[in-house]
Coordinates of C-alpha atoms and ligand atoms in Angstrom, one line a residue:
X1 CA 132.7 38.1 90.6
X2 CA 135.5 38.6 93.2
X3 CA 135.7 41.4 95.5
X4 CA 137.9 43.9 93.4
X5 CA 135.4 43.5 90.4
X6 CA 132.6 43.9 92.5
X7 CA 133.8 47.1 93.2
X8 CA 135.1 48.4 90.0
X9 CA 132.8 47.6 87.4
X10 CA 131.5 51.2 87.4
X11 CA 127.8 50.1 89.6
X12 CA 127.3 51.1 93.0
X13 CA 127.4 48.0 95.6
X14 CA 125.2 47.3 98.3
X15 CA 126.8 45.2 101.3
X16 CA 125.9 43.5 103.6
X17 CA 126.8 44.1 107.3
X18 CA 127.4 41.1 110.0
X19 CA 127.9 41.8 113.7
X20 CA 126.1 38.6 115.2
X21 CA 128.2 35.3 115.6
X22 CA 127.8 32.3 113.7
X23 CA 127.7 31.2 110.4
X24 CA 124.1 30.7 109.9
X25 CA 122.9 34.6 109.9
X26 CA 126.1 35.2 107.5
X27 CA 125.1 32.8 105.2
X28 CA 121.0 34.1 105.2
X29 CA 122.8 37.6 104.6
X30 CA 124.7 36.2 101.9
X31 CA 121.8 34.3 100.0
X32 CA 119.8 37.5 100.4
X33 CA 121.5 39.0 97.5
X34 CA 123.8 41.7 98.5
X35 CA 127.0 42.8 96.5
X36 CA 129.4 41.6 99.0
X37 CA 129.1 40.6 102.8
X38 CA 131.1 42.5 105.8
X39 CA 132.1 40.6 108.7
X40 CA 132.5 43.7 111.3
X41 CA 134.8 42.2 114.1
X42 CA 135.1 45.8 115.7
X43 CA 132.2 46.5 116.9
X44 CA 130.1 43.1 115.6
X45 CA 130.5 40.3 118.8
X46 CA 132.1 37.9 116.1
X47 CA 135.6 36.4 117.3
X48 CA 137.9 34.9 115.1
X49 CA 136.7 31.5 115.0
X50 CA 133.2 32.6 114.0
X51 CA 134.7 35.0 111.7
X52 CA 136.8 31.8 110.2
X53 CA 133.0 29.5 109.9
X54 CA 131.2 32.8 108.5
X55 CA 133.8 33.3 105.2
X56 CA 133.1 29.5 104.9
X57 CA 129.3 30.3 104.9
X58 CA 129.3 33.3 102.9
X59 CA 131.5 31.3 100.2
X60 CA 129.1 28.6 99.7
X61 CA 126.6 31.4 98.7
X62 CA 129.6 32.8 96.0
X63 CA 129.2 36.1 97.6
X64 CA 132.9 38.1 97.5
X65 CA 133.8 39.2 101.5
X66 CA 135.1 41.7 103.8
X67 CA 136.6 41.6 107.2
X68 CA 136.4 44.9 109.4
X69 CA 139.4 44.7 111.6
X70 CA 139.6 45.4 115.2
X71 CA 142.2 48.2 114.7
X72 CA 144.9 49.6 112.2
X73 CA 146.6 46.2 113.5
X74 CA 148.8 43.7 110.9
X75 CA 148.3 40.8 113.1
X76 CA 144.6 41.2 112.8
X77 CA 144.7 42.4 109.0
X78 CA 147.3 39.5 108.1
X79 CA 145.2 36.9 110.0
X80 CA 141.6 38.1 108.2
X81 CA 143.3 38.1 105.2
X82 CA 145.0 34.5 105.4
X83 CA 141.3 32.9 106.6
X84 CA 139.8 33.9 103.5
X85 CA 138.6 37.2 103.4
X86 CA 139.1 39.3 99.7
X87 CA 139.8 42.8 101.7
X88 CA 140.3 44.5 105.1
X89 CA 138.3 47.4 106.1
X90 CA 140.5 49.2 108.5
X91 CA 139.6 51.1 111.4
X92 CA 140.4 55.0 112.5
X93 CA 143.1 56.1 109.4
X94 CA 143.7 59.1 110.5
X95 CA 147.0 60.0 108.4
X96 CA 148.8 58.7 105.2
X97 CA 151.4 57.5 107.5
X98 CA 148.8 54.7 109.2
X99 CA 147.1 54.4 105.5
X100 CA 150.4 53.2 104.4
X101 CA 151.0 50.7 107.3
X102 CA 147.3 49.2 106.6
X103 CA 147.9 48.7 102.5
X104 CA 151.2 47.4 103.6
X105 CA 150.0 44.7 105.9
X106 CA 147.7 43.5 102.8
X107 CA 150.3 43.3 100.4
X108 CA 153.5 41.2 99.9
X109 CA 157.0 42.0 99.8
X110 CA 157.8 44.2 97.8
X111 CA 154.8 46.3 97.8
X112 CA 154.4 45.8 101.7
X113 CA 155.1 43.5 104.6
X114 CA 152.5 40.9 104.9
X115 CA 153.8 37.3 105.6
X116 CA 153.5 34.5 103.9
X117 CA 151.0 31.7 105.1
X118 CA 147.7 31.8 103.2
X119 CA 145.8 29.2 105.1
X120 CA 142.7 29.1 103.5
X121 CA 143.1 32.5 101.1
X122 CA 145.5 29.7 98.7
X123 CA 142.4 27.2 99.2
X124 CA 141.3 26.4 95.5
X125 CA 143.7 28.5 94.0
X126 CA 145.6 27.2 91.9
X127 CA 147.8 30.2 91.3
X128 CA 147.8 31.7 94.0
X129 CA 151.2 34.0 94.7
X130 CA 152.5 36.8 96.1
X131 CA 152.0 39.0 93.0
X132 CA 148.3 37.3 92.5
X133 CA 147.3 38.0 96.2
X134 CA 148.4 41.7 95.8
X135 CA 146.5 42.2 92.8
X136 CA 143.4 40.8 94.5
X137 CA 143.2 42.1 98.2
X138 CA 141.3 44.9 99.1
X139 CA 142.4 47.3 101.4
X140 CA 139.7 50.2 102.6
X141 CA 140.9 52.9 105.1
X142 CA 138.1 54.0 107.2
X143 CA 138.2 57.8 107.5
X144 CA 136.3 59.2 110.5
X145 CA 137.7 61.9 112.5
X146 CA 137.9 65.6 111.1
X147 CA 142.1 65.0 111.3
X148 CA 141.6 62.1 109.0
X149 CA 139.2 63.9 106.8
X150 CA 141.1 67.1 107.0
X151 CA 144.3 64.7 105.4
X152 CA 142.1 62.9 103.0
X153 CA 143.9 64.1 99.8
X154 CA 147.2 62.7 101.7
X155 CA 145.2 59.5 102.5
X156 CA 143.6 58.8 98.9
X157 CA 147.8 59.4 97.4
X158 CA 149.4 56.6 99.3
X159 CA 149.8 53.8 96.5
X160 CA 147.4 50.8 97.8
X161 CA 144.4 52.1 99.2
X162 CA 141.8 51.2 97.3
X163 CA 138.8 52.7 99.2
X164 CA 138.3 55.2 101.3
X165 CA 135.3 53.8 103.9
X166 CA 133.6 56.6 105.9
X167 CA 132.3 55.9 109.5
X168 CA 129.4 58.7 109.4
X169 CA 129.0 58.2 113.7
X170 CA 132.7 57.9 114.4
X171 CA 132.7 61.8 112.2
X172 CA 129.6 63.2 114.4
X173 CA 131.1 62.5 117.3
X174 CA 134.8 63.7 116.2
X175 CA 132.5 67.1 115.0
X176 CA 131.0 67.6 118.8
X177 CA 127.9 66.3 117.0
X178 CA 126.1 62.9 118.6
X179 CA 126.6 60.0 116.3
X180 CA 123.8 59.8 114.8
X181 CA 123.3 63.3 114.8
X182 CA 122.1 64.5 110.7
X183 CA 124.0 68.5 110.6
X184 CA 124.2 70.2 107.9
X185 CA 128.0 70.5 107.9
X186 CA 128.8 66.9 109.0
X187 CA 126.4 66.5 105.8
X188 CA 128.7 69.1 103.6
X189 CA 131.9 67.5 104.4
X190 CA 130.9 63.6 103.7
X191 CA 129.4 64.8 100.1
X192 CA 132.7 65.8 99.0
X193 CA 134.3 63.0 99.5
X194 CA 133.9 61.1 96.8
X195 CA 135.2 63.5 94.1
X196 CA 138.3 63.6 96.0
X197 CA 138.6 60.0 96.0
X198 CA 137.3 59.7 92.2
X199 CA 140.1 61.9 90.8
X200 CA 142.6 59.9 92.7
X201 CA 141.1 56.8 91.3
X202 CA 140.2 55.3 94.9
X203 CA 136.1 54.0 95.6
X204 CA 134.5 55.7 98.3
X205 CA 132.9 53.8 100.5
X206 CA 130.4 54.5 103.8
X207 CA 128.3 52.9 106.3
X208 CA 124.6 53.8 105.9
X209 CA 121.9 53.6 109.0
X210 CA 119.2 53.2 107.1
X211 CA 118.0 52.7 103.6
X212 CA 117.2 56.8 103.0
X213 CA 120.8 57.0 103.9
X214 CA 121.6 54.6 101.5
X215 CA 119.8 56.4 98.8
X216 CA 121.2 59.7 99.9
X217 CA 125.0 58.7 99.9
X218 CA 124.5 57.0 96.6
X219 CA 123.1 60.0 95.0
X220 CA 126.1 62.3 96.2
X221 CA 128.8 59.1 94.7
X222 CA 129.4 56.8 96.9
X223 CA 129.7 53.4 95.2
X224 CA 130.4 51.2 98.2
X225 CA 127.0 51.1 100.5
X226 CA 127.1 49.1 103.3
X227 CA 123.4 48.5 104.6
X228 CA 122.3 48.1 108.2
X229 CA 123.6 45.2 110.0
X230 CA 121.7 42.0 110.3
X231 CA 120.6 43.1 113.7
X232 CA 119.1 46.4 113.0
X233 CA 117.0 44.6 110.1
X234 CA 115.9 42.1 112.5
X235 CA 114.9 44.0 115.1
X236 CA 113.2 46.9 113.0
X237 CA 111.8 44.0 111.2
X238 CA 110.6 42.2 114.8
X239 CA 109.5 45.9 115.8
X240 CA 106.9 46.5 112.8
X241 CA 105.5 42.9 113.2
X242 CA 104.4 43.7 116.9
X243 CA 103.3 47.2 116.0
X244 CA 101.2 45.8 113.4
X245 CA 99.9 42.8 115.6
X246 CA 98.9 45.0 118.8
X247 CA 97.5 47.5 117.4
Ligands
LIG301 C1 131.0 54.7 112.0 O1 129.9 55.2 111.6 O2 131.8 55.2 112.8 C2 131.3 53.3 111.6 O3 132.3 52.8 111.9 C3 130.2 52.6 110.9 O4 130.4 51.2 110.9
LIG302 MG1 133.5 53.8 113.3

């Protein structure tokens, strides 16, 4: 299934999150199972030639990915995008102005102003086109600042944004609140979202901590669950073993 059907066939996805280098981890996280694989070069440590190797990985496994950008940035969406990757999840939206300059950087001429030069996104394809490539990408605004939440019915309007992808710390701390803070109104707010996106026909998406959170923003309608990254699982998963051994 490609990316796009992944996340419209009317099931909630689970993804899954890579921040360490290399192609290796990306492709255990890919062969684990999940929905569809993020490779977070924000705040993962993954450069773009590791990003580049981890597509390659994850695509041997069939898995559909993701690319977190840096920053609301069309070189960096435009390059993700020509390596491989079948969306963009973009950084700090905080308006429908910088919503429309992210869908625009993933789409062609005439929807938007991406360039032409799909390196490896043509690879295998044998139609690929402008029109084909624009049908296809994903583009996911991340809303997570109380301005950006405050616009969101702007946000979810501008033609091209196809998910709405919460950062629940980047919000806490936006709300005074630390980031991994759990109050009640930082709660309130994030359950709303995803009516608003549903009656503008946009997913909502959202990074969850921990597997209860995954549960919980599920329940309320979120249909794009990122899990915890490949670190946190390996070092919650290193921390039980040693509990368990020494006690
Ligand atoms: C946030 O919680 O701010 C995020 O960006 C999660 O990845
Ligand atoms: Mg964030």
């Amino acid at each position: 299934m490609t990316l796009r059907e992944v996340l419209t066939n009317g099931k909630a996805s689970v993804g899954g999150w890579c921040v360490v280098p290399g192609s290796f981890t990306a492709e255990v996280m890919a062969r684990a199972g999940f929905d569809w694989i993020c490779i977070d070069t924000q705040h993962g440590l993954i450069g773009y030639d590791q990003m580049l190797t981890m597509l390659q990985a994850v695509a041997v496994a069939g898995t559909p990915s993701v690319v977190r950008v840096p920053w609301n940035d069309p070189a960096s969406i435009m390059k993700a995008l020509d390596a491989g990757a079948a969306g963009v999840i973009v950084p700090m939206v905080n308006s429908a102005a910088e919503a429309a300059a992210a869908v625009g950087a993933c789409r062609y001429p005439p929807a938007g102003y991406r360039s032409w030069g799909p390196t490896r996104a043509a690879l295998g394809v044998a139609d690929f086109s402008p029109e084909l490539a624009n049908r296809s990408v994903i583009c996911a605004v991340m809303v997570e600042t109380v301005p950006a939440l405050d616009q969101l019915a702007e946000i979810v309007s501008v033609p091209g944004v196809d998910v709405v992808f919460i950062g629940p710390s980047d919000f806490a701390i936006s709300m005074g609140f630390a980031p991994r803070s759990d109050e009640a109104e930082h709660r309130r707010r994030l359950e709303a979202v995803p009516q608003i996106c549903r009656d503008h026909g946009v997913i909502a998406g959202i990074a969850c901590g921990s597997a209860e959170l995954l549960a919980r923003w599920s329940q309320a309608g979120y249909t794009m669950l990122a899990a915890p990254s490949e670190m946190v699982l390996l070092r919650q998963a290193a921390a039980a073993m040693l509990k368990t051994v020494r006690q």
